[in-house]
Coordinates of C-alpha atoms in Angstrom, one line a residue:
M39 CA 2.5 0.7 -19.7
T40 CA 1.7 -0.8 -23.3
G41 CA 2.7 2.6 -24.9
T42 CA -0.7 3.3 -26.8
G43 CA -2.4 5.7 -24.5
G44 CA -3.8 4.8 -21.6
L45 CA -2.9 2.5 -18.1
P46 CA -4.8 -1.7 -19.0
T47 CA -6.2 -2.2 -16.1
W48 CA -5.3 -5.3 -14.8
L49 CA -7.5 -7.1 -12.8
G50 CA -6.9 -10.9 -12.6
A51 CA -5.6 -13.9 -10.3
N52 CA -2.5 -15.7 -9.4
F53 CA -1.9 -18.7 -10.9
W54 CA -1.5 -22.2 -10.2
S55 CA -3.2 -25.1 -11.6
R56 CA -5.1 -27.2 -9.1
A57 CA -3.7 -30.4 -11.2
G58 CA -0.8 -29.6 -9.9
G59 CA 0.2 -26.2 -8.1
P60 CA 4.1 -25.4 -8.2
R61 CA 4.3 -28.5 -9.9
M62 CA 2.2 -28.0 -13.4
W63 CA 4.3 -28.0 -15.1
T64 CA 5.6 -31.3 -15.0
D65 CA 3.7 -34.1 -16.8
R66 CA 0.9 -33.8 -14.5
Y67 CA 0.1 -30.6 -16.4
D68 CA -3.4 -31.0 -17.7
R69 CA -4.8 -28.1 -20.7
V70 CA -8.1 -29.2 -19.9
V71 CA -8.2 -27.9 -16.4
V72 CA -6.3 -25.8 -17.0
R73 CA -8.9 -23.8 -19.5
E74 CA -11.6 -24.8 -16.9
E75 CA -9.4 -23.3 -14.3
L76 CA -9.2 -19.9 -16.7
A77 CA -13.2 -19.9 -18.0
V78 CA -14.5 -18.9 -14.9
L79 CA -12.0 -16.5 -14.0
A80 CA -13.4 -15.3 -16.7
D81 CA -16.8 -16.4 -16.3
H82 CA -16.4 -13.6 -13.6
G83 CA -15.3 -10.3 -15.1
L84 CA -11.2 -11.2 -15.1
T85 CA -9.5 -10.0 -17.8
M86 CA -5.5 -11.4 -16.8
T87 CA -3.4 -13.4 -14.0
R88 CA 0.4 -14.0 -13.0
S89 CA 2.2 -16.5 -14.2
F90 CA 5.5 -18.3 -12.6
F91 CA 8.3 -20.0 -13.9
F92 CA 9.3 -23.2 -11.7
W93 CA 13.0 -21.9 -12.0
P94 CA 14.1 -26.2 -11.2
D95 CA 11.4 -27.2 -13.6
F96 CA 12.9 -24.5 -16.1
H97 CA 16.2 -24.5 -16.7
P98 CA 17.0 -28.9 -15.0
E99 CA 20.8 -27.0 -16.3
P100 CA 22.9 -23.8 -16.7
G101 CA 23.2 -24.0 -20.2
R102 CA 19.4 -26.0 -20.7
L103 CA 15.7 -25.3 -21.1
D104 CA 13.0 -28.2 -20.3
E105 CA 11.6 -27.9 -24.7
D106 CA 8.4 -30.2 -22.1
C107 CA 7.6 -27.2 -19.4
I108 CA 8.0 -25.0 -22.8
G109 CA 6.5 -26.5 -24.4
R110 CA 3.4 -26.6 -21.9
F111 CA 3.9 -23.5 -21.0
A112 CA 3.2 -22.3 -24.8
D113 CA -0.3 -24.4 -24.9
F114 CA -0.8 -22.3 -21.0
L115 CA -1.5 -18.6 -23.5
D116 CA -2.5 -20.2 -26.2
A117 CA -5.2 -21.4 -23.6
H118 CA -5.9 -17.4 -22.3
V119 CA -6.2 -16.1 -26.1
E120 CA -9.0 -18.7 -26.7
A121 CA -10.5 -17.9 -22.7
G122 CA -9.4 -14.0 -24.1
M123 CA -7.4 -13.0 -21.2
T124 CA -3.6 -12.4 -20.5
T125 CA -1.1 -13.8 -18.8
I126 CA 2.1 -12.0 -17.7
P127 CA 5.6 -14.4 -16.7
T128 CA 7.3 -14.0 -13.6
F129 CA 10.8 -15.6 -14.1
I130 CA 13.2 -16.6 -11.3
V131 CA 10.4 -18.7 -8.7
G132 CA 12.4 -20.2 -6.9
H133 CA 10.9 -19.4 -3.6
M134 CA 6.5 -19.8 -2.6
S135 CA 3.5 -20.6 -0.3
G136 CA 6.4 -21.2 2.1
E137 CA 9.4 -23.0 0.2
N138 CA 12.5 -22.2 -1.4
W139 CA 13.9 -24.0 -4.0
D140 CA 16.8 -24.6 -6.2
P141 CA 17.9 -25.1 -9.6
A142 CA 19.2 -28.6 -8.4
W143 CA 22.9 -27.0 -10.3
R144 CA 23.1 -23.5 -8.5
G145 CA 26.0 -25.0 -5.5
G146 CA 24.8 -22.6 -3.0
R147 CA 26.4 -19.5 -5.5
D148 CA 24.6 -16.5 -4.6
L149 CA 22.3 -15.0 -6.3
Y150 CA 23.3 -11.3 -7.4
S151 CA 26.2 -11.1 -7.4
D152 CA 27.9 -13.5 -8.8
V153 CA 29.3 -12.8 -12.1
W154 CA 28.9 -16.3 -13.6
F155 CA 25.7 -17.3 -12.3
V156 CA 23.8 -14.2 -13.0
A157 CA 24.9 -14.6 -16.2
R158 CA 22.2 -18.1 -16.5
Q159 CA 19.7 -16.1 -14.8
A160 CA 19.9 -12.9 -17.6
W161 CA 20.1 -15.7 -20.2
Y162 CA 17.4 -17.6 -18.7
V163 CA 15.1 -14.5 -18.9
R164 CA 16.6 -13.8 -22.2
E165 CA 16.0 -17.3 -23.7
L166 CA 11.9 -17.7 -22.5
T167 CA 11.2 -13.9 -23.1
A168 CA 12.4 -14.9 -26.8
R169 CA 9.8 -17.9 -27.3
F170 CA 7.2 -15.7 -26.2
H171 CA 7.4 -12.1 -27.0
R172 CA 5.3 -11.8 -29.5
H173 CA 2.5 -14.3 -28.3
P174 CA -0.6 -12.2 -28.1
A175 CA -1.4 -13.9 -23.9
I176 CA 1.7 -11.7 -22.9
A177 CA 1.2 -8.6 -21.2
G178 CA 3.9 -7.4 -19.1
W179 CA 6.7 -9.4 -17.6
L180 CA 8.3 -9.9 -14.0
L181 CA 12.3 -10.8 -13.1
S182 CA 11.1 -12.6 -10.0
N183 CA 8.5 -13.6 -6.8
E184 CA 9.9 -12.1 -3.5
V185 CA 13.2 -12.9 -4.6
P186 CA 14.0 -11.5 -0.9
I187 CA 13.4 -14.1 0.3
Y188 CA 15.1 -16.1 -1.6
G189 CA 18.3 -15.2 -2.7
G190 CA 18.1 -13.2 0.4
E191 CA 18.9 -9.1 1.2
A192 CA 22.2 -6.9 -0.5
S193 CA 23.5 -4.0 -0.5
H194 CA 21.2 -1.2 -3.0
E195 CA 24.9 -1.2 -5.9
V196 CA 24.8 -5.2 -6.2
V197 CA 20.5 -5.7 -6.2
T198 CA 19.8 -2.4 -8.6
A199 CA 22.9 -4.0 -11.1
W200 CA 21.2 -7.4 -11.1
A201 CA 17.8 -6.1 -12.2
Q202 CA 19.5 -4.0 -14.7
I203 CA 20.7 -6.8 -16.2
L204 CA 17.9 -9.2 -15.8
V205 CA 15.6 -5.8 -18.0
D206 CA 18.9 -5.5 -20.0
A207 CA 17.3 -9.3 -21.4
V208 CA 14.4 -8.9 -21.4
H209 CA 15.4 -6.5 -24.2
A210 CA 17.4 -8.0 -25.9
A211 CA 15.2 -10.9 -26.5
G212 CA 12.9 -8.4 -28.1
A213 CA 10.1 -8.0 -25.3
T214 CA 8.1 -4.3 -25.7
Q215 CA 5.7 -5.6 -22.8
P216 CA 5.9 -3.4 -19.2
V217 CA 8.6 -4.5 -17.0
S218 CA 8.7 -4.9 -13.0
T219 CA 10.9 -6.8 -10.7
G220 CA 8.6 -9.0 -8.4
D221 CA 10.0 -7.8 -5.7
G222 CA 6.7 -7.1 -3.7
A223 CA 7.8 -3.4 -3.1
W224 CA 9.4 -4.7 0.7
G225 CA 11.8 -2.4 1.0
I226 CA 13.2 1.4 3.1
E227 CA 10.0 3.8 0.5
T228 CA 7.7 1.9 2.3
T229 CA 8.6 -0.2 5.7
G230 CA 11.6 1.7 6.9
H231 CA 13.6 -1.8 6.8
D232 CA 16.6 -1.4 3.4
N233 CA 16.6 -4.8 2.1
G234 CA 18.0 -3.5 -0.5
F235 CA 15.7 -3.5 -3.1
R236 CA 14.7 0.6 -2.7
L237 CA 12.1 1.8 -5.2
R238 CA 14.0 5.0 -6.4
E239 CA 16.6 3.1 -7.7
L240 CA 14.5 0.3 -9.6
A241 CA 11.5 3.0 -11.2
P242 CA 14.1 3.8 -14.2
L243 CA 14.0 0.2 -14.8
S244 CA 11.0 -1.0 -13.8
Q245 CA 7.3 0.4 -16.1
F246 CA 4.8 0.0 -13.3
V247 CA 5.8 -1.0 -9.0
G248 CA 4.1 -4.0 -7.7
P249 CA 3.1 -4.0 -3.7
H250 CA 2.8 -7.1 -2.2
V251 CA 0.2 -6.7 0.6
Y252 CA 0.0 -9.4 3.4
R253 CA 0.6 -7.1 7.0
M254 CA -2.1 -7.6 9.9
E255 CA -3.2 -5.4 12.1
T256 CA -4.6 -4.9 15.8
D257 CA -7.3 -2.5 13.9
Q258 CA -9.6 -3.4 11.2
V259 CA -9.7 -0.3 9.6
R260 CA -5.9 0.5 9.9
Q261 CA -6.7 -3.2 8.3
N262 CA -8.8 -2.0 5.8
L263 CA -7.2 0.4 4.8
K264 CA -3.8 -1.6 4.6
A265 CA -2.6 -2.0 1.0
A266 CA -4.0 1.5 0.0
W267 CA -1.4 3.2 2.9
V268 CA 1.6 0.8 1.1
A269 CA 0.7 2.2 -2.6
E270 CA 0.3 5.5 -1.5
L271 CA 4.2 5.2 0.0
C272 CA 4.8 3.3 -3.4
R273 CA 3.9 6.3 -5.5
I274 CA 7.8 7.0 -6.7
G275 CA 9.0 8.2 -10.0
G276 CA 5.3 9.0 -11.2
L277 CA 5.5 4.7 -11.4
P278 CA 1.6 3.3 -11.7
V279 CA 1.0 1.4 -8.5
V280 CA -0.5 -2.6 -9.2
L281 CA -1.5 -4.5 -6.1
E282 CA 0.8 -7.5 -7.1
E283 CA -0.5 -9.8 -4.7
F284 CA -2.8 -10.0 -1.9
G285 CA -5.4 -11.8 -0.5
V286 CA -6.4 -13.9 2.8
T287 CA -7.2 -17.8 3.5
D288 CA -10.0 -19.2 4.3
A289 CA -7.7 -20.8 7.1
Y290 CA -8.0 -17.2 9.3
V291 CA -11.3 -16.2 8.6
S292 CA -14.5 -17.0 6.8
A293 CA -15.4 -16.7 3.0
Q294 CA -18.3 -14.6 4.5
G295 CA -14.6 -12.8 5.9
A296 CA -12.5 -13.3 2.5
A297 CA -15.3 -11.5 0.5
A298 CA -15.4 -8.6 3.5
Y299 CA -11.5 -8.2 3.4
Y300 CA -11.4 -8.0 -0.1
R301 CA -13.8 -6.0 -0.9
Q302 CA -12.3 -3.3 1.4
Q303 CA -8.4 -3.7 0.3
L304 CA -10.4 -3.5 -4.2
Y305 CA -12.7 -0.2 -3.5
N306 CA -9.9 1.7 -1.2
T307 CA -7.2 0.9 -3.5
L308 CA -8.7 2.1 -6.3
V309 CA -9.2 5.4 -4.4
A310 CA -5.8 5.2 -4.0
G311 CA -4.7 5.1 -7.9
V312 CA -4.0 1.9 -7.8
S313 CA -4.2 0.5 -11.8
G314 CA -4.2 -3.0 -11.4
W315 CA -5.5 -5.8 -9.1
I316 CA -4.2 -9.5 -8.7
A317 CA -5.9 -11.9 -6.5
W318 CA -3.2 -14.7 -4.8
N319 CA -4.5 -17.0 -6.5
N320 CA -6.7 -18.5 -8.2
T321 CA -7.1 -21.8 -6.5
D322 CA -7.6 -24.6 -2.9
F323 CA -4.8 -27.2 -3.3
D324 CA -7.0 -29.3 -1.2
D325 CA -5.6 -33.2 -3.2
L326 CA -1.5 -31.8 -2.7
V327 CA -2.1 -31.4 1.3
A328 CA 0.6 -34.2 1.2
E329 CA 2.9 -32.6 -0.8
R330 CA 5.2 -29.3 0.2
P331 CA 4.6 -26.7 0.5
Y332 CA 1.3 -27.6 1.3
S333 CA 1.8 -30.3 4.2
H334 CA 4.1 -28.4 6.3
H335 CA 2.0 -24.8 5.4
P336 CA -2.0 -26.5 4.8
F337 CA -2.8 -22.9 5.3
E338 CA -1.6 -21.4 2.3
M339 CA -4.1 -24.4 0.0
H340 CA -6.2 -22.0 1.0
F341 CA -6.1 -18.8 -0.7
G342 CA -8.2 -19.6 -3.8
I343 CA -11.0 -17.6 -5.3
T344 CA -12.2 -20.9 -6.6
D345 CA -12.0 -23.9 -4.1
A346 CA -10.9 -26.5 -5.8
T347 CA -12.6 -28.8 -7.7
G348 CA -13.1 -24.9 -9.4
A349 CA -16.2 -23.6 -8.3
P350 CA -16.2 -20.0 -6.8
K351 CA -16.2 -19.1 -3.9
P352 CA -17.2 -15.2 -2.1
A353 CA -14.1 -13.5 -2.5
L354 CA -14.4 -14.5 -7.1
R355 CA -18.0 -12.5 -5.8
E356 CA -16.4 -9.9 -4.9
L357 CA -13.5 -9.5 -7.8
E358 CA -16.2 -10.1 -10.1
R359 CA -18.1 -7.1 -9.3
F360 CA -15.2 -4.8 -8.2
A361 CA -14.8 -5.2 -12.2
A362 CA -18.8 -4.4 -13.5
D363 CA -17.7 -1.6 -11.5
V364 CA -14.7 -0.3 -13.6
K365 CA -16.1 -1.1 -15.9
A366 CA -19.2 1.1 -15.6
M367 CA -16.2 3.8 -15.5
D368 CA -13.8 3.3 -17.7
A369 CA -11.2 2.7 -15.3
A370 CA -8.6 3.6 -17.3
G371 CA -9.5 7.7 -17.6
L372 CA -9.0 7.7 -13.6
E373 CA -7.4 10.2 -12.1
R374 CA -7.2 11.1 -8.5
P375 CA -8.6 15.6 -8.5
R376 CA -5.4 17.5 -6.9
A377 CA -5.6 16.9 -2.7
D378 CA -5.7 20.5 -0.9
T379 CA -4.3 19.1 1.7
A380 CA -1.0 17.2 2.2
L381 CA 0.3 14.6 4.5
V382 CA 4.4 14.7 4.8
I383 CA 6.7 11.9 5.1
P384 CA 9.8 12.8 6.6
S385 CA 12.9 12.2 4.2
H386 CA 13.6 10.2 6.9
L387 CA 12.2 7.4 5.9
A388 CA 13.9 6.7 2.1
E389 CA 17.1 8.1 2.4
G390 CA 19.0 6.5 5.0
Y391 CA 21.1 9.2 6.5
P392 CA 23.7 8.6 7.8
F393 CA 23.4 7.5 11.7
S394 CA 19.2 6.9 11.4
Q395 CA 17.7 4.4 12.9
E396 CA 15.3 1.9 11.7
S397 CA 12.6 1.9 14.5
E398 CA 12.5 5.6 13.4
R399 CA 11.8 5.1 9.6
A400 CA 9.1 2.0 11.4
H401 CA 7.7 5.2 13.8
I402 CA 7.7 7.1 10.1
V403 CA 4.9 4.7 7.9
A404 CA 3.3 3.8 11.2
V405 CA 2.0 7.4 12.5
G406 CA 1.9 8.2 8.4
E407 CA -0.5 5.6 8.7
Q408 CA -2.6 6.4 11.4
A409 CA -2.6 10.1 9.9
Y410 CA -4.4 8.9 6.8
I411 CA -6.5 7.0 8.8
A412 CA -7.6 9.9 10.1
A413 CA -7.6 12.2 7.5
R414 CA -9.4 9.6 5.8
E415 CA -12.3 9.6 8.7
A416 CA -12.6 13.2 8.5
H417 CA -13.3 12.9 4.2
V418 CA -10.2 15.2 3.6
P419 CA -8.8 15.1 0.3
V420 CA -5.2 13.7 1.3
A421 CA -2.2 13.4 -1.1
V422 CA 0.9 11.9 0.3
E423 CA 3.9 14.2 -0.1
R424 CA 7.6 13.4 -0.3
E425 CA 10.0 15.7 1.1
V426 CA 13.5 15.9 -0.8
A427 CA 16.0 14.6 0.4
D428 CA 17.9 17.2 2.5
G429 CA 14.7 19.4 2.5
G430 CA 11.7 21.1 1.2
V431 CA 8.2 19.9 0.3
A432 CA 5.5 20.6 -2.8
S433 CA 3.3 23.7 -2.4
G434 CA 0.1 24.5 -3.8
H435 CA -1.5 23.2 -1.3
R436 CA -3.8 24.7 2.2
L437 CA -3.6 22.5 5.3
Y438 CA -0.2 21.0 5.7
L439 CA -0.4 17.3 8.4
L440 CA 3.4 16.9 10.3
P441 CA 1.6 14.3 12.7
S442 CA 4.5 12.8 15.9
V443 CA 7.1 13.9 14.1
K444 CA 10.0 13.8 15.2
Q445 CA 12.3 14.2 12.5
L446 CA 11.9 17.0 8.8
C447 CA 15.8 18.2 7.8
G448 CA 16.4 21.8 8.1
P449 CA 15.3 23.8 5.1
T450 CA 12.0 21.5 5.9
W451 CA 11.3 23.9 8.8
R452 CA 12.3 27.2 7.0
E453 CA 9.6 26.4 3.6
L454 CA 7.2 25.4 6.2
A455 CA 7.1 28.9 8.1
A456 CA 7.3 30.0 4.4
L457 CA 4.1 28.0 3.1
A458 CA 2.2 29.9 7.1
D459 CA 3.5 33.0 5.1
A460 CA 1.6 32.7 2.3
G461 CA -1.1 31.8 3.9
A462 CA -1.4 27.2 4.8
V463 CA -2.0 26.4 7.6
V464 CA 0.8 24.2 8.7
Y465 CA -0.2 21.7 11.4
A466 CA 2.9 19.2 13.7
S467 CA 2.0 17.1 16.4
Y468 CA 5.5 16.2 18.9
C469 CA 6.6 12.8 19.9
P470 CA 10.5 12.4 20.3
G471 CA 10.7 8.9 18.4
E472 CA 11.1 5.4 20.2
T473 CA 14.5 5.2 20.5
P474 CA 16.8 6.6 22.8
Q475 CA 19.1 7.7 20.5
Q476 CA 18.7 11.8 20.2
R477 CA 16.0 11.5 21.4
G478 CA 13.6 15.0 21.5
P479 CA 12.2 16.2 18.6
W480 CA 14.8 16.8 15.7
W481 CA 13.5 20.5 14.8
A482 CA 13.8 24.5 14.3
F483 CA 12.7 27.5 13.4
T484 CA 9.3 26.8 16.6
E485 CA 9.8 30.3 17.3
E486 CA 9.0 31.9 13.6
L487 CA 6.9 28.1 12.8
F488 CA 4.8 28.0 16.4
G489 CA 5.3 30.5 18.6
V490 CA 6.8 28.3 21.4
R491 CA 10.2 28.1 22.2
I492 CA 10.4 24.1 23.8
D493 CA 11.4 24.1 27.6
T494 CA 12.3 20.4 27.8
A495 CA 15.0 19.3 30.1
Y496 CA 18.5 17.2 28.0
G497 CA 18.1 13.9 28.1
L498 CA 14.9 13.3 29.6
V499 CA 11.0 13.4 28.1
E500 CA 7.5 14.2 30.4
P501 CA 6.3 10.5 30.2
I502 CA 1.9 11.0 29.8
D503 CA 1.0 8.8 32.9
D504 CA -3.3 9.4 32.0
D505 CA -4.6 6.8 30.5
I506 CA -6.8 8.6 28.0
V507 CA -4.7 12.0 26.7
T508 CA -7.7 14.6 27.1
L509 CA -7.5 18.5 25.0
E510 CA -9.9 20.7 25.6
M511 CA -10.4 23.7 23.5
T512 CA -10.2 26.9 25.1
A513 CA -11.0 28.9 21.7
D514 CA -12.7 28.0 18.7
L515 CA -10.9 25.8 15.4
G516 CA -12.5 25.6 12.2
T517 CA -15.1 23.0 13.7
L518 CA -13.7 23.1 17.3
R519 CA -15.5 25.1 19.8
A520 CA -13.9 26.4 22.9
G521 CA -15.4 23.5 25.5
D522 CA -15.1 21.0 23.0
R523 CA -12.6 17.4 24.2
L524 CA -10.7 15.7 22.7
Q525 CA -9.7 12.0 23.9
V526 CA -7.4 9.7 22.7
H527 CA -6.2 6.7 24.4
A528 CA -2.3 6.3 25.6
A529 CA -0.2 3.6 24.6
G530 CA 3.7 3.3 23.3
T531 CA 6.9 2.7 24.5
A532 CA 8.5 5.1 27.3
D533 CA 11.0 6.6 25.1
A534 CA 7.8 7.7 23.0
R535 CA 4.9 8.3 25.4
A536 CA 6.2 11.4 26.0
W537 CA 4.3 14.8 26.1
L538 CA 6.3 18.4 25.6
P539 CA 6.8 21.1 28.1
V540 CA 7.0 24.9 26.1
T541 CA 6.6 28.5 26.9
V542 CA 4.3 29.7 24.8
T543 CA 5.8 33.7 23.1
S544 CA 4.3 35.1 20.3
G545 CA 1.2 31.7 19.7
E546 CA -1.8 31.6 21.2
V547 CA -3.3 28.4 24.2
I548 CA -5.9 27.0 21.7
A549 CA -6.5 24.0 23.7
T550 CA -5.6 22.6 27.1
D551 CA -5.0 19.1 28.4
A552 CA -6.4 17.1 31.5
H553 CA -3.3 19.6 33.8
G554 CA -3.9 23.0 32.8
R555 CA -0.8 22.5 30.2
P556 CA -0.2 23.8 26.8
A557 CA -2.1 21.0 25.0
L558 CA -2.3 23.2 20.5
I559 CA -0.5 26.3 20.4
A560 CA -1.6 28.1 17.3
R561 CA 0.0 31.1 15.6
R562 CA -1.1 33.3 13.3
H563 CA 0.8 33.9 10.3
P564 CA 0.6 37.0 7.5
G565 CA -2.9 36.8 5.4
D566 CA -4.8 34.1 7.1
G567 CA -1.4 31.9 7.7
Y568 CA -2.0 29.7 10.7
A569 CA 0.3 27.2 12.0
V570 CA -1.1 24.6 15.0
L571 CA 2.0 22.9 17.4
C572 CA 0.1 19.8 18.9
T573 CA 1.7 18.9 22.7
Y574 CA 1.0 15.4 22.5
P575 CA 2.1 12.7 19.6
L576 CA -1.3 11.9 18.9
E577 CA -1.3 9.6 15.6
Y578 CA 1.6 7.3 17.3
L579 CA -0.6 7.0 20.8
A580 CA -3.2 5.9 18.4
A581 CA -0.2 4.1 15.9
R582 CA 0.6 1.7 19.3
S583 CA -3.5 1.2 20.5
A584 CA -5.3 -1.7 19.2
R585 CA -9.0 -1.6 18.0
V586 CA -8.7 2.3 18.7
N587 CA -10.3 3.2 15.4
P588 CA -11.9 6.5 14.3
E589 CA -10.5 7.8 17.4
D590 CA -10.5 11.4 17.8
T591 CA -7.3 12.8 15.9
W592 CA -10.4 12.8 13.2
R593 CA -11.7 15.0 15.0
L594 CA -9.3 17.6 14.7
Y595 CA -7.9 17.5 11.3
D596 CA -11.7 18.3 10.5
A597 CA -11.1 21.1 11.8
L598 CA -7.7 22.5 10.6
A599 CA -9.3 21.0 7.1
A600 CA -11.8 23.7 7.2
R601 CA -9.6 26.8 8.7
A602 CA -7.4 25.4 6.6
G603 CA -11.3 26.4 3.4
V604 CA -10.1 22.6 1.9
R605 CA -11.9 21.6 -0.6
R606 CA -14.0 18.7 -0.2
P607 CA -16.5 17.3 -3.0
I608 CA -19.0 15.4 0.0
E609 CA -19.0 15.6 3.5
L610 CA -20.3 12.7 5.8
D611 CA -21.3 13.3 9.4
D612 CA -19.9 9.5 9.9
P613 CA -15.9 9.2 10.4
T614 CA -16.5 5.3 10.0
V615 CA -18.0 5.3 6.3
L616 CA -14.4 6.3 4.0
V617 CA -16.0 8.4 0.8
D618 CA -12.8 10.1 -1.9
T619 CA -13.8 11.0 -5.1
L620 CA -11.9 10.3 -8.6
A621 CA -12.3 11.9 -11.7
H622 CA -13.1 10.6 -15.9
A623 CA -11.3 12.5 -18.5
D624 CA -14.7 12.2 -20.2
G625 CA -16.1 14.8 -17.6
R626 CA -17.9 12.5 -15.1
R627 CA -17.1 11.9 -11.4
F628 CA -16.7 9.4 -9.4
A629 CA -17.7 9.0 -5.7
V630 CA -16.5 5.4 -3.6
F631 CA -18.0 4.9 -0.4
A632 CA -16.9 2.2 2.4
S633 CA -18.1 2.1 5.0
Q634 CA -16.2 1.1 8.6
H635 CA -19.4 -0.6 10.1
A636 CA -19.6 -4.6 11.2
Q637 CA -23.1 -3.1 11.1
P638 CA -26.0 -1.8 8.1
R639 CA -25.2 2.1 7.7
T640 CA -27.4 4.2 6.6
V641 CA -25.9 7.7 5.2
R642 CA -27.1 10.4 3.1
P643 CA -24.2 12.5 2.1
V644 CA -23.6 16.3 1.4
L645 CA -22.4 17.3 -2.1
A646 CA -20.3 20.6 -2.6
S647 CA -21.9 20.4 -5.9
G648 CA -24.5 18.4 -7.7
A649 CA -25.7 15.0 -6.8
L650 CA -25.4 11.4 -6.4
F651 CA -26.2 8.4 -9.0
G652 CA -25.9 5.4 -8.6
L653 CA -24.1 3.2 -11.9
D654 CA -27.7 2.1 -12.9
G655 CA -28.4 5.7 -13.8
E656 CA -30.9 6.3 -9.9
R657 CA -30.4 9.1 -7.5
T658 CA -29.7 8.2 -5.0
P659 CA -30.3 10.8 -1.8
E660 CA -29.8 7.9 0.5
L661 CA -27.1 5.3 1.0
T662 CA -27.8 1.7 3.2
L663 CA -24.1 -0.3 3.7
D664 CA -23.5 -3.3 4.0
P665 CA -21.2 -4.3 6.5
Y666 CA -18.6 -3.6 5.6
G667 CA -19.9 -3.0 2.1
T668 CA -19.0 -0.6 -0.5
A669 CA -20.5 1.7 -2.9
V670 CA -19.9 3.5 -6.3
C671 CA -22.0 6.5 -6.9
E672 CA -21.4 8.6 -10.5
I673 CA -21.6 12.9 -9.3
R674 CA -23.7 15.0 -11.2

């Protein structure tokens, strides 16, 4: 991002001073308190902040900036240099913590398309950038804070043009630091909902992608891997992913629960390739309880990693520990080893094809996430690969996972058959989707790939009446043996909670359901190629179930990986202790463990080669992890 070779490792906090919150730039600014707050962050290993030009205060008239606010921000930057820290200022700050504030002169104008209003924004951005871009404390720039909440949604053409104008304003002022949009990455590529902020179109304007992750779940493992999954979906255009906002309020969990949440998000996103973490936020605001937005959103007061007196909370201790591990690994030199397994994301998620439904896109996100969890539980390193628009998928993987898939492009099915013919293992599970429109699998070449003919009645789906779906193996598959059983709780809507009747042609039934019907059908391809069809939407059923993980889909993925000869550097006999690896440019290798147990857990990892050593240099044949604990080891 800096152009100096290698990425910086941003580890910090979103910053409002407890002396004023969003109104800290008025005469409430306290330079002593600000320095105390930064010193606490720096003392615990944080290196940067994300800061905010509160728009109504900094831009009181269309052609005038508030020089008092600017002077205070200059002092704020000097305080960063004194603390050995940097900051990323945010320009269009009209939304904050549950309330929107306009400049007094906005007059209801559209944020993105009113030419005069956009010109005023560009002037504001250019003037602020010109004032500060040479300051050594500036690490980057953000156009906005969660602007879809403030400015609303718009067409992607209008949003991209708005972003282009503001980015050009940054550059016109002479800035060379990295820029991103600050919108939260909540668009079509990560949620299925098209709010106009398309990562693919914003990527050429940006130097990093910054997801804001606060989603809530019904399952603990899904919650712990949520930010990692979002980060995987944010990999667009080869840009670094920075977890720009994440955190939890003490109003929702205990302080220790908040610490566990931080721990899981930090280490799970590290192995997902995230290169920056900015917590929300630096402090609590108890003294501002009578002021908006905290008066009507009181839970927003307690997202701090320090309390209202400036004392560290357990979440900050987790960041401190993470900072030490990141430093010991020299995180700027880390990269993810190439994975043998591809989790395929249909292009219907991001492309917005004609007559596609938002619910269908949301389905892709949900079942992909559940498949990602199952792969992690099977200790199968996985690459999230997006289908190419109008057909095509990345080659070079040994195993392809297509979980509960309704839609793929026609050419992709032909390509998958070719990949199987070339020796890959291809797995797909059926799902008709959650919408009654064109309900059914949009598949092609099922006989060529799986050796089956679909045998459904037009317009109907076959409902799953059992509360638990049972698959009994009738033949061996990798680590599964004939007679083994897989069980998954049935859940979901009447449209999607369905199984697929098939007539087996050139395939082989390797598992049946509780009624003796084909549940897994495999077809051998030239060489060692293999294709497996599951007639039940296992991943969908699990995705729509609460408190379900780990569920037995991980056992199927484990078996498929064994059949495909997938390389797994480390294996465990416990699916609820996750492990993945990172490689350093200097040749070192690291293993990152994250327990999903609510109690302490001891494991003895099995390595494909080498041995584990703690970062302190002590050999570690076994690990004891605290509840929801994490650990980093070096593989030598």
